[in-house]
XYZ file of C-alpha atoms in Angstrom:
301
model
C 85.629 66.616 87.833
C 88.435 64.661 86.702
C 91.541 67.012 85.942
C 92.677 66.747 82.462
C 95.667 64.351 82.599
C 92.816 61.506 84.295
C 90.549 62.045 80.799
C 88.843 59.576 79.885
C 90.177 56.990 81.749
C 93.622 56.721 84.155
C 95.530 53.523 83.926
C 96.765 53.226 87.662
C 99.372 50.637 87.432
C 100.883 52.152 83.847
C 100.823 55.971 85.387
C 102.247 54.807 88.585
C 104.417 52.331 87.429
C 103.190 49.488 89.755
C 106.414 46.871 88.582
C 109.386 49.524 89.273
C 107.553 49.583 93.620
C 109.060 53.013 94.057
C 105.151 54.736 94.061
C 103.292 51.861 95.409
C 104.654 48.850 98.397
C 103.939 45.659 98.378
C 104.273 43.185 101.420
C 104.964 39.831 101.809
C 103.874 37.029 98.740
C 103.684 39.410 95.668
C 104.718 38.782 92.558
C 104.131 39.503 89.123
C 103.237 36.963 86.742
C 102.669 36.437 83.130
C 99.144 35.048 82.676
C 98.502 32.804 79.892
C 94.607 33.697 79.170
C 94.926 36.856 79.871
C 98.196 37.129 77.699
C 99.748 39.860 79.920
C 101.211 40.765 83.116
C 99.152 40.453 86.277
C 100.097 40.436 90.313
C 99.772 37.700 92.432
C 99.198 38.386 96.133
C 98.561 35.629 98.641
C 98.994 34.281 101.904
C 97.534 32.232 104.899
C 96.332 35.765 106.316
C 94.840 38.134 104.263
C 96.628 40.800 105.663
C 99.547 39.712 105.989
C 100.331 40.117 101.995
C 99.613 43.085 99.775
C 99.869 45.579 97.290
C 99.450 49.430 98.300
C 99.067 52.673 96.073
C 100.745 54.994 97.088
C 103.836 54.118 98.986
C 102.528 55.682 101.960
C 99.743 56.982 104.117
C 101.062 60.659 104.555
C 100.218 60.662 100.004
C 97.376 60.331 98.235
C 96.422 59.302 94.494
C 94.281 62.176 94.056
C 92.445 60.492 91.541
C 88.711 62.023 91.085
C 86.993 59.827 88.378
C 83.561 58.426 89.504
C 84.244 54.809 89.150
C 86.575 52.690 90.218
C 87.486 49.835 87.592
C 89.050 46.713 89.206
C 89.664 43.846 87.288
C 90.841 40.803 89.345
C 90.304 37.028 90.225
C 89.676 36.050 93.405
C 91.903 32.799 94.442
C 90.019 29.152 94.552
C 89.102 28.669 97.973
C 91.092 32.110 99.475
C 89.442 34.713 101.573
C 90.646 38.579 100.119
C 90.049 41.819 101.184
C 90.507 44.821 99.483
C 90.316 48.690 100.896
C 89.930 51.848 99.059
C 90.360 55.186 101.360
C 88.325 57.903 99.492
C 87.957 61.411 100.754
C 84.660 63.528 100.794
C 83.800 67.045 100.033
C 83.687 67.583 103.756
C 87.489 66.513 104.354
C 86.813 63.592 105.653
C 88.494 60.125 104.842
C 86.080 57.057 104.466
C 87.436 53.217 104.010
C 85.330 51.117 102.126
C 86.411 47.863 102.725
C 84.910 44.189 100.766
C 85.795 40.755 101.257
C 84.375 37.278 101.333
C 85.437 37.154 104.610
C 82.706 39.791 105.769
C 79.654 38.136 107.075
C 77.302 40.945 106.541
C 77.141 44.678 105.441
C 78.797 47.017 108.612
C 78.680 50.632 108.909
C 80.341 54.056 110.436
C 80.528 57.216 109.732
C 84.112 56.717 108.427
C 84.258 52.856 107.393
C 81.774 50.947 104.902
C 82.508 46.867 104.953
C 80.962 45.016 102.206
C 80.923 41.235 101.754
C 82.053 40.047 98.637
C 79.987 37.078 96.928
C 82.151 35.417 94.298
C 80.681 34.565 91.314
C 81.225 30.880 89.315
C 81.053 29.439 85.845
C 77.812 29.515 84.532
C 75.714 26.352 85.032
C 78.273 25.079 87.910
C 77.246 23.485 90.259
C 78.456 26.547 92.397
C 76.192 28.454 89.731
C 73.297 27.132 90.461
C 73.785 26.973 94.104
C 74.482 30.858 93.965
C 70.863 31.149 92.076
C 68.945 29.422 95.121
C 70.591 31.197 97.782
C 73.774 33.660 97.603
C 73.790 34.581 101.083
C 74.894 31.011 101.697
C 77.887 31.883 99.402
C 79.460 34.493 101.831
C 82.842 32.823 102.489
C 86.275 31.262 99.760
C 85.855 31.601 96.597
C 84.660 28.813 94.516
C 87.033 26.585 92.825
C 85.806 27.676 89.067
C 86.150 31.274 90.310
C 86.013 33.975 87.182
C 88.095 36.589 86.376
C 86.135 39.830 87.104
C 85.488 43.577 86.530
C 84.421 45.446 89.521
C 82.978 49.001 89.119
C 82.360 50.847 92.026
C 80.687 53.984 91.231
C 82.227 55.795 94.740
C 79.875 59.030 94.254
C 76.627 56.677 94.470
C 78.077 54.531 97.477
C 78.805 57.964 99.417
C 75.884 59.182 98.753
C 73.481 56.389 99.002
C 75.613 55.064 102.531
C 76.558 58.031 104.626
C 74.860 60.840 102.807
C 78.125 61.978 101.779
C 79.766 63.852 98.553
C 82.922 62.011 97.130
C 85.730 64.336 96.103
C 88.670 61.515 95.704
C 90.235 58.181 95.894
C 93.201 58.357 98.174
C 94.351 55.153 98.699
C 94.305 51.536 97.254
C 95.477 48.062 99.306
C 94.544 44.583 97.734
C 95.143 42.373 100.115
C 95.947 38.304 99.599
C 94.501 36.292 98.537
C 94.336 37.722 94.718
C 95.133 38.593 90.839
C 94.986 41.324 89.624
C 96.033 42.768 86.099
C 94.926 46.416 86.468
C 93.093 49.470 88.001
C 91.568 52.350 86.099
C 89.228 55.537 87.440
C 86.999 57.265 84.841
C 83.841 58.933 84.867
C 82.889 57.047 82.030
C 81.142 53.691 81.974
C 82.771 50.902 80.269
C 81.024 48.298 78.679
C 83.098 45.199 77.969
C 80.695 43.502 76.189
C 79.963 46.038 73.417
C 82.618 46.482 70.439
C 83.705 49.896 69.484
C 81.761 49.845 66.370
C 78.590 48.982 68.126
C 78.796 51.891 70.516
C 78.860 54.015 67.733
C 75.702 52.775 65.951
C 74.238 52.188 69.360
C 75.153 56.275 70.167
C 75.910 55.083 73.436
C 78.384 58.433 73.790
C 75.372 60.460 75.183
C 74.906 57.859 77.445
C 78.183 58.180 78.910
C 79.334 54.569 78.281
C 81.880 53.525 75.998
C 83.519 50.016 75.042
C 86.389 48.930 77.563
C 89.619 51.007 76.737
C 91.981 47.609 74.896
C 94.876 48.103 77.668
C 91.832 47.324 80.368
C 90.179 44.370 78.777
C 89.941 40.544 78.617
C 91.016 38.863 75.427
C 87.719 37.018 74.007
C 88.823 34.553 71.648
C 86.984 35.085 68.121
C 83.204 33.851 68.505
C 82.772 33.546 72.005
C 81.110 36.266 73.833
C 82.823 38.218 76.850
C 80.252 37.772 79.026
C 80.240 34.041 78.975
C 84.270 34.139 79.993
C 83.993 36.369 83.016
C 82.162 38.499 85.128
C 80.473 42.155 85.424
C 79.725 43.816 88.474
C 79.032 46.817 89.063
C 78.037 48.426 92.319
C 75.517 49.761 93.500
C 73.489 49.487 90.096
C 72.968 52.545 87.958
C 70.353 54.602 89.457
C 69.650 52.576 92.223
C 68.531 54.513 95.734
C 68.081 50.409 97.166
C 70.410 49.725 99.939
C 72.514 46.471 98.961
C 74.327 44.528 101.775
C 77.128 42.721 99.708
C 78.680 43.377 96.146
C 78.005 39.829 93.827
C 76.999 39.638 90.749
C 73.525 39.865 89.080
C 72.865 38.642 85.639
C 74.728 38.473 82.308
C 74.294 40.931 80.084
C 75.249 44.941 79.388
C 74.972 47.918 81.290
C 71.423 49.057 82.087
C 71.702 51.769 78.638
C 72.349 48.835 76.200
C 70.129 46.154 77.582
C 67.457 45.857 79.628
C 67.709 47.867 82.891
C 65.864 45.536 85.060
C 68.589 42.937 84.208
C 70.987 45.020 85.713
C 69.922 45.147 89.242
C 70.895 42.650 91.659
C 68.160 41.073 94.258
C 67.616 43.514 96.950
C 68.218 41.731 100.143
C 67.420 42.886 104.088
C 69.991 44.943 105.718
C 70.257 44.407 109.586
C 67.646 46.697 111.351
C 70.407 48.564 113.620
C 72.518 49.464 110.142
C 69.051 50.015 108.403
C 67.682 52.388 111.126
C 70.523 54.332 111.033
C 70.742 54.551 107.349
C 66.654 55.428 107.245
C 67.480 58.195 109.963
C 70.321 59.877 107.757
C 68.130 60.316 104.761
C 64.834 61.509 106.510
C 66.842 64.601 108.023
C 68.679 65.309 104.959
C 65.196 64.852 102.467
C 63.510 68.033 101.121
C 60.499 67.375 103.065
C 62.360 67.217 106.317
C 64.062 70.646 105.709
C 60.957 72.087 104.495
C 59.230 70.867 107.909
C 61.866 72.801 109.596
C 61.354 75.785 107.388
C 57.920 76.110 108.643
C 58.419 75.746 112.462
């Protein structure tokens, strides 16, 4: 559980001060812009290799964030026709350290017992030509982003990938790196689920509270200019989709709409596809010995 001073949500760029770089590094093409749509401050961080530019949180490897909220908010844009990669280094129950890495530079979904890759499908503007393409077949999208490329929140709910990957129980996020090529404006943890789409006056008549989800916190979200909808400006994702115990191979987007509480759950879950036999054998073989039918089995021997 969260301690107090990470309640309801932690800002990670305010509370570590991101723009005075004596908590966090940066290397190589990073800069911080002011973003016209957004109307703020964001970080630009690019270059011909991915890793050869970024931003880290902390400074070093020897600290850690210590930050213990369930999900992991990331709201970014992908550059036009850039690979990125981005790893977070969380630590389990067990003391150990696991990197989940994504990118759209990943060709398919990799595993060890200490290192998660993802690939990353960007999303486009809806009815694009890169839109529609995505609808027929996303695993053809694995690669640079597209040139009408959204802006994006990313929630990865790090308890359920643990879990549901490597049988694991998360404790904490230790480390951040965003690598080029990307924008970001801002990072937040929280065991709460925030909706961007739903006001704060709807959440109360909608009682969503109990639920656990509440409207996105104002210093985390997207200006929507008055009668447009947020969901027609950017993109959702969130990862893997609440409740799920399907394996997903890549993080991409599913359909419009709001969380699975406030609309209809089945929107909310993106198409299952096949995991490679090795990584789905190995997966399969973690979650038979761990199931109560396998230790009851043993029980009775």
């Amino acid at each position: 559980v969260p301690a107090a001073w990470q309640r309801p949500y932690l800002n990670i760029f305010k509370h570590f001060r991101v723009e005075e770089w004596k908590r966090s590094a940066r290397e190589g093409d990073v800069a911080a812009l002011t973003d016209a749509r957004l109307k703020g401050t964001v970080y630009r961080i690019r270059g011909s290799v991915p890793t050869s530019s970024y931003l880290q949180l902390p400074r070093t490897g020897t600290q850690s964030l210590g930050l213990a909220g369930r999900y992991l908010y990331l709201l970014f844009k992908p550059m036009a026709r850039k690979h990125f990669v981005v790893h977070l280094d969380v630590a389990t129950e067990e003391n150990q350290v696991v990197r989940i890495s994504f990118s759209n530079l990943f060709k398919e979904f990799k595993s060890t017992a200490t290192w998660l890759q993802f690939p990353f499908i960007c999303g486009a503007a809806n009815g694009s030509v890169y839109d529609c393409t995505a609808r027929a077949s996303r695993r053809d999208l694995v690669g640079s982003a597209p040139a009408d490329v959204r802006w994006t929140c990313l929630v990865l709910d790090l308890h359920s990938i643990l879990s549901l990957y490597l049988n694991r129980h998360y404790s904490h996020l230790k480390s951040i790196k965003l690598c080029s090529n990307l924008l970001v404006k801002n990072l937040c943890t929280s065991d709460l689920v925030f909706d961007p789409g739903v006001t704060f006056s709807e959440a109360r008549q909608a009682d969503l509270a109990c639920h656990r989800v509440a409207p996105m916190p104002r210093e985390m979200a997207f200006p929507v200019p008055k009668g447009e909808k947020w969901h027609d400006l950017y993109d959702y994702i969130r990862f893997p989709s609440e409740g799920s115990k399907v394996l997903y191979d890549s993080i991409q987007k599913s359909c419009a709409g709001h969380v699975a509480v406030s609309g209809d759950p089945l929107c909310q879950l993106p198409q299952p596809v096949t995991l490679t036999k090795a990584v789905r054998d190995r997966l399969s073989l973690i979650h038979q010995i761990t199931s109560p039918k396998a230790v009851s089995a043993l029980w009775k021997r």
